[in-house]
């Protein structure tokens, strides 16, 4: 899938037409996500379906798949973070409409201004990031190094006090 996604969209118009968009979105263009990444090389595959549900709520249903390269906080090396997430957004014009959405929808403000589609995708990617990215302990070079280290002499600094108590 190498088709480029549009940058600016009118989601309400797309929902009214029941449009389907799919394409790749480069990670290099995601300025808010970039500081969380080890490298910005690569892209995510995005599939978006717009429509109107039986309750007459316009929606955007999407799927994002790809791989983010994060920095392991144990060893500071690159760690793969696979992304395979679904999103269901209800298209609203006001905060009052957002409050009235059924629970299975997250609100997306789709007023008179065009929506910047890469920002919507970037928001979803930011929300799926782990708080502390790290390799599984068995695969982390820092954990392996720690296991290989021999225990150091465990001197007890207050042992002298114990001797004083016995002798004194």
PDB file of C-alpha atoms in Angstrom:
ATOM      1  CA  UNK A   1       0.000   0.000   0.000  1.00  0.00           C
ATOM      2  CA  UNK A   2       1.880   3.068  -1.157  1.00  0.00           C
ATOM      3  CA  UNK A   3      -0.965   5.478  -1.792  1.00  0.00           C
ATOM      4  CA  UNK A   4      -0.596   8.799   0.011  1.00  0.00           C
ATOM      5  CA  UNK A   5      -3.328   9.946   2.323  1.00  0.00           C
ATOM      6  CA  UNK A   6      -4.708  13.473   1.924  1.00  0.00           C
ATOM      7  CA  UNK A   7      -3.510  15.992   4.493  1.00  0.00           C
ATOM      8  CA  UNK A   8      -6.712  18.040   4.811  1.00  0.00           C
ATOM      9  CA  UNK A   9     -10.114  16.354   4.840  1.00  0.00           C
ATOM     10  CA  UNK A  10     -13.738  17.251   5.444  1.00  0.00           C
ATOM     11  CA  UNK A  11     -14.745  14.218   7.533  1.00  0.00           C
ATOM     12  CA  UNK A  12     -18.458  15.078   7.557  1.00  0.00           C
ATOM     13  CA  UNK A  13     -18.523  15.185   3.763  1.00  0.00           C
ATOM     14  CA  UNK A  14     -16.574  11.903   3.560  1.00  0.00           C
ATOM     15  CA  UNK A  15     -18.966  10.290   6.069  1.00  0.00           C
ATOM     16  CA  UNK A  16     -21.962  11.405   4.025  1.00  0.00           C
ATOM     17  CA  UNK A  17     -20.478   9.721   0.955  1.00  0.00           C
ATOM     18  CA  UNK A  18     -19.362   6.582   2.819  1.00  0.00           C
ATOM     19  CA  UNK A  19     -15.771   7.030   1.611  1.00  0.00           C
ATOM     20  CA  UNK A  20     -12.862   4.663   2.236  1.00  0.00           C
ATOM     21  CA  UNK A  21      -9.291   6.002   2.401  1.00  0.00           C
ATOM     22  CA  UNK A  22      -6.127   3.956   2.704  1.00  0.00           C
ATOM     23  CA  UNK A  23      -2.452   4.676   2.415  1.00  0.00           C
ATOM     24  CA  UNK A  24       0.854   5.063   4.178  1.00  0.00           C
ATOM     25  CA  UNK A  25       1.808   7.857   6.527  1.00  0.00           C
ATOM     26  CA  UNK A  26       5.521   8.605   7.022  1.00  0.00           C
ATOM     27  CA  UNK A  27       6.735   8.798  10.625  1.00  0.00           C
ATOM     28  CA  UNK A  28       9.260  11.511   9.731  1.00  0.00           C
ATOM     29  CA  UNK A  29       6.469  14.087   9.432  1.00  0.00           C
ATOM     30  CA  UNK A  30       5.106  13.497  12.943  1.00  0.00           C
ATOM     31  CA  UNK A  31       6.722  16.277  14.963  1.00  0.00           C
ATOM     32  CA  UNK A  32       4.973  15.449  18.264  1.00  0.00           C
ATOM     33  CA  UNK A  33       5.697  11.714  18.034  1.00  0.00           C
ATOM     34  CA  UNK A  34       9.332  12.120  16.896  1.00  0.00           C
ATOM     35  CA  UNK A  35      10.829  12.807  20.372  1.00  0.00           C
ATOM     36  CA  UNK A  36       9.436   9.465  21.591  1.00  0.00           C
ATOM     37  CA  UNK A  37      10.998   7.526  18.715  1.00  0.00           C
ATOM     38  CA  UNK A  38      14.523   6.101  18.448  1.00  0.00           C
ATOM     39  CA  UNK A  39      14.323   6.704  14.693  1.00  0.00           C
ATOM     40  CA  UNK A  40      11.681   8.302  12.472  1.00  0.00           C
ATOM     41  CA  UNK A  41      12.352   5.988   9.542  1.00  0.00           C
ATOM     42  CA  UNK A  42       9.396   4.075   8.174  1.00  0.00           C
ATOM     43  CA  UNK A  43       5.674   4.547   7.881  1.00  0.00           C
ATOM     44  CA  UNK A  44       2.396   3.219   9.214  1.00  0.00           C
ATOM     45  CA  UNK A  45      -0.374   1.741   7.079  1.00  0.00           C
ATOM     46  CA  UNK A  46      -3.708   3.454   7.593  1.00  0.00           C
ATOM     47  CA  UNK A  47      -7.195   2.380   6.520  1.00  0.00           C
ATOM     48  CA  UNK A  48     -10.115   4.723   7.225  1.00  0.00           C
ATOM     49  CA  UNK A  49     -13.811   4.146   6.653  1.00  0.00           C
ATOM     50  CA  UNK A  50     -16.238   7.037   6.910  1.00  0.00           C
ATOM     51  CA  UNK A  51     -19.970   6.593   7.302  1.00  0.00           C
ATOM     52  CA  UNK A  52     -23.167   7.321   9.196  1.00  0.00           C
ATOM     53  CA  UNK A  53     -24.428   4.786  11.726  1.00  0.00           C
ATOM     54  CA  UNK A  54     -28.109   3.775  12.265  1.00  0.00           C
ATOM     55  CA  UNK A  55     -28.412   6.464  14.967  1.00  0.00           C
ATOM     56  CA  UNK A  56     -27.415   9.011  12.277  1.00  0.00           C
ATOM     57  CA  UNK A  57     -24.046   9.701  13.908  1.00  0.00           C
ATOM     58  CA  UNK A  58     -21.285  10.365  11.369  1.00  0.00           C
ATOM     59  CA  UNK A  59     -18.185   8.355  12.190  1.00  0.00           C
ATOM     60  CA  UNK A  60     -14.631   7.576  11.192  1.00  0.00           C
ATOM     61  CA  UNK A  61     -13.533   4.003  11.787  1.00  0.00           C
ATOM     62  CA  UNK A  62      -9.874   3.283  11.221  1.00  0.00           C
ATOM     63  CA  UNK A  63      -7.073   0.781  11.507  1.00  0.00           C
ATOM     64  CA  UNK A  64      -3.396   1.672  11.936  1.00  0.00           C
ATOM     65  CA  UNK A  65      -0.666  -0.909  11.485  1.00  0.00           C
ATOM     66  CA  UNK A  66       3.093  -0.608  11.511  1.00  0.00           C
ATOM     67  CA  UNK A  67       6.181  -0.649  13.659  1.00  0.00           C
ATOM     68  CA  UNK A  68       7.576   2.139  15.785  1.00  0.00           C
ATOM     69  CA  UNK A  69      11.203   2.055  16.893  1.00  0.00           C
ATOM     70  CA  UNK A  70      11.357   3.296  20.492  1.00  0.00           C
ATOM     71  CA  UNK A  71      14.275   3.631  22.926  1.00  0.00           C
ATOM     72  CA  UNK A  72      14.500   0.934  25.608  1.00  0.00           C
ATOM     73  CA  UNK A  73      14.776   2.664  28.977  1.00  0.00           C
ATOM     74  CA  UNK A  74      16.918  -0.165  30.410  1.00  0.00           C
ATOM     75  CA  UNK A  75      19.687  -0.247  27.789  1.00  0.00           C
ATOM     76  CA  UNK A  76      18.980   2.877  25.668  1.00  0.00           C
ATOM     77  CA  UNK A  77      19.016   0.715  22.508  1.00  0.00           C
ATOM     78  CA  UNK A  78      16.322   0.510  19.829  1.00  0.00           C
ATOM     79  CA  UNK A  79      13.300  -1.649  20.632  1.00  0.00           C
ATOM     80  CA  UNK A  80      10.559  -2.570  18.143  1.00  0.00           C
ATOM     81  CA  UNK A  81       7.028  -1.629  19.150  1.00  0.00           C
ATOM     82  CA  UNK A  82       4.439  -3.180  16.828  1.00  0.00           C
ATOM     83  CA  UNK A  83       1.298  -1.116  16.281  1.00  0.00           C
ATOM     84  CA  UNK A  84      -1.988  -2.742  15.315  1.00  0.00           C
ATOM     85  CA  UNK A  85      -4.808  -0.568  16.585  1.00  0.00           C
ATOM     86  CA  UNK A  86      -8.391   0.249  15.777  1.00  0.00           C
ATOM     87  CA  UNK A  87     -10.116   3.570  16.342  1.00  0.00           C
ATOM     88  CA  UNK A  88     -13.742   4.595  16.214  1.00  0.00           C
ATOM     89  CA  UNK A  89     -14.365   8.328  16.226  1.00  0.00           C
ATOM     90  CA  UNK A  90     -17.713  10.095  16.276  1.00  0.00           C
ATOM     91  CA  UNK A  91     -17.677  13.273  14.186  1.00  0.00           C
ATOM     92  CA  UNK A  92     -19.063  16.212  16.152  1.00  0.00           C
ATOM     93  CA  UNK A  93     -19.379  19.982  15.755  1.00  0.00           C
ATOM     94  CA  UNK A  94     -19.449  21.030  19.408  1.00  0.00           C
ATOM     95  CA  UNK A  95     -18.485  19.909  22.913  1.00  0.00           C
ATOM     96  CA  UNK A  96     -22.193  19.352  23.648  1.00  0.00           C
ATOM     97  CA  UNK A  97     -22.395  16.866  20.759  1.00  0.00           C
ATOM     98  CA  UNK A  98     -19.220  15.205  22.047  1.00  0.00           C
ATOM     99  CA  UNK A  99     -20.817  14.726  25.476  1.00  0.00           C
ATOM    100  CA  UNK A 100     -23.886  13.143  23.855  1.00  0.00           C
ATOM    101  CA  UNK A 101     -21.891  10.530  21.896  1.00  0.00           C
ATOM    102  CA  UNK A 102     -22.407   6.868  22.799  1.00  0.00           C
ATOM    103  CA  UNK A 103     -19.551   5.346  24.829  1.00  0.00           C
ATOM    104  CA  UNK A 104     -18.098   3.378  21.910  1.00  0.00           C
ATOM    105  CA  UNK A 105     -17.151   6.622  20.112  1.00  0.00           C
ATOM    106  CA  UNK A 106     -14.305   8.986  20.876  1.00  0.00           C
ATOM    107  CA  UNK A 107     -15.122  12.516  19.683  1.00  0.00           C
ATOM    108  CA  UNK A 108     -13.408  14.186  16.742  1.00  0.00           C
ATOM    109  CA  UNK A 109     -14.232  17.856  16.271  1.00  0.00           C
ATOM    110  CA  UNK A 110     -15.206  18.192  12.621  1.00  0.00           C
ATOM    111  CA  UNK A 111     -16.521  21.722  12.389  1.00  0.00           C
ATOM    112  CA  UNK A 112     -16.274  24.087   9.450  1.00  0.00           C
ATOM    113  CA  UNK A 113     -12.457  23.919   9.280  1.00  0.00           C
ATOM    114  CA  UNK A 114     -10.792  21.006   7.470  1.00  0.00           C
ATOM    115  CA  UNK A 115      -9.341  18.304   9.720  1.00  0.00           C
ATOM    116  CA  UNK A 116      -5.614  17.618   9.407  1.00  0.00           C
ATOM    117  CA  UNK A 117      -5.617  13.848   8.929  1.00  0.00           C
ATOM    118  CA  UNK A 118      -1.950  13.184   9.849  1.00  0.00           C
ATOM    119  CA  UNK A 119      -2.570  14.896  13.208  1.00  0.00           C
ATOM    120  CA  UNK A 120      -5.491  12.543  13.930  1.00  0.00           C
ATOM    121  CA  UNK A 121      -3.304   9.511  13.160  1.00  0.00           C
ATOM    122  CA  UNK A 122      -0.440  10.946  15.218  1.00  0.00           C
ATOM    123  CA  UNK A 123      -2.805  11.452  18.180  1.00  0.00           C
ATOM    124  CA  UNK A 124      -3.782   7.773  18.058  1.00  0.00           C
ATOM    125  CA  UNK A 125      -0.133   6.696  17.896  1.00  0.00           C
ATOM    126  CA  UNK A 126       0.768   8.904  20.859  1.00  0.00           C
ATOM    127  CA  UNK A 127      -2.057   7.376  22.875  1.00  0.00           C
ATOM    128  CA  UNK A 128      -0.836   3.826  22.239  1.00  0.00           C
ATOM    129  CA  UNK A 129       2.777   4.406  23.350  1.00  0.00           C
ATOM    130  CA  UNK A 130       3.930   2.597  26.489  1.00  0.00           C
ATOM    131  CA  UNK A 131       4.854   4.796  29.457  1.00  0.00           C
ATOM    132  CA  UNK A 132       8.254   3.106  29.729  1.00  0.00           C
ATOM    133  CA  UNK A 133       9.372   1.397  26.527  1.00  0.00           C
ATOM    134  CA  UNK A 134      11.704  -1.529  27.144  1.00  0.00           C
ATOM    135  CA  UNK A 135      12.759  -4.879  25.773  1.00  0.00           C
ATOM    136  CA  UNK A 136      11.397  -7.983  27.472  1.00  0.00           C
ATOM    137  CA  UNK A 137      13.848  -8.607  30.328  1.00  0.00           C
ATOM    138  CA  UNK A 138      15.136 -11.813  28.744  1.00  0.00           C
ATOM    139  CA  UNK A 139      16.035  -9.930  25.524  1.00  0.00           C
ATOM    140  CA  UNK A 140      17.502  -6.740  26.962  1.00  0.00           C
ATOM    141  CA  UNK A 141      21.296  -6.364  26.725  1.00  0.00           C
ATOM    142  CA  UNK A 142      21.339  -4.418  30.015  1.00  0.00           C
ATOM    143  CA  UNK A 143      19.478  -7.210  31.830  1.00  0.00           C
ATOM    144  CA  UNK A 144      21.838  -9.838  30.397  1.00  0.00           C
ATOM    145  CA  UNK A 145      24.843  -7.824  31.566  1.00  0.00           C
ATOM    146  CA  UNK A 146      23.328  -7.527  35.037  1.00  0.00           C
ATOM    147  CA  UNK A 147      22.797 -11.303  35.239  1.00  0.00           C
ATOM    148  CA  UNK A 148      26.421 -11.931  34.231  1.00  0.00           C
ATOM    149  CA  UNK A 149      27.866  -9.661  36.899  1.00  0.00           C
ATOM    150  CA  UNK A 150      29.081 -11.496  39.985  1.00  0.00           C
ATOM    151  CA  UNK A 151      27.823 -10.304  43.311  1.00  0.00           C
ATOM    152  CA  UNK A 152      30.224  -7.924  44.964  1.00  0.00           C
ATOM    153  CA  UNK A 153      31.480  -8.289  48.502  1.00  0.00           C
ATOM    154  CA  UNK A 154      28.473  -7.463  50.631  1.00  0.00           C
ATOM    155  CA  UNK A 155      30.043  -5.842  53.614  1.00  0.00           C
ATOM    156  CA  UNK A 156      27.744  -4.890  56.388  1.00  0.00           C
ATOM    157  CA  UNK A 157      28.721  -1.422  57.594  1.00  0.00           C
ATOM    158  CA  UNK A 158      26.992  -1.786  60.960  1.00  0.00           C
ATOM    159  CA  UNK A 159      28.552  -5.155  61.828  1.00  0.00           C
ATOM    160  CA  UNK A 160      31.081  -3.260  63.969  1.00  0.00           C
ATOM    161  CA  UNK A 161      28.245  -2.015  66.170  1.00  0.00           C
ATOM    162  CA  UNK A 162      27.126  -5.585  66.711  1.00  0.00           C
ATOM    163  CA  UNK A 163      30.649  -6.485  67.863  1.00  0.00           C
ATOM    164  CA  UNK A 164      30.710  -3.531  70.278  1.00  0.00           C
ATOM    165  CA  UNK A 165      27.400  -4.634  71.733  1.00  0.00           C
ATOM    166  CA  UNK A 166      28.725  -8.165  72.327  1.00  0.00           C
ATOM    167  CA  UNK A 167      32.044  -7.009  73.792  1.00  0.00           C
ATOM    168  CA  UNK A 168      30.923  -3.918  75.562  1.00  0.00           C
TER     169      UNK A 168
END
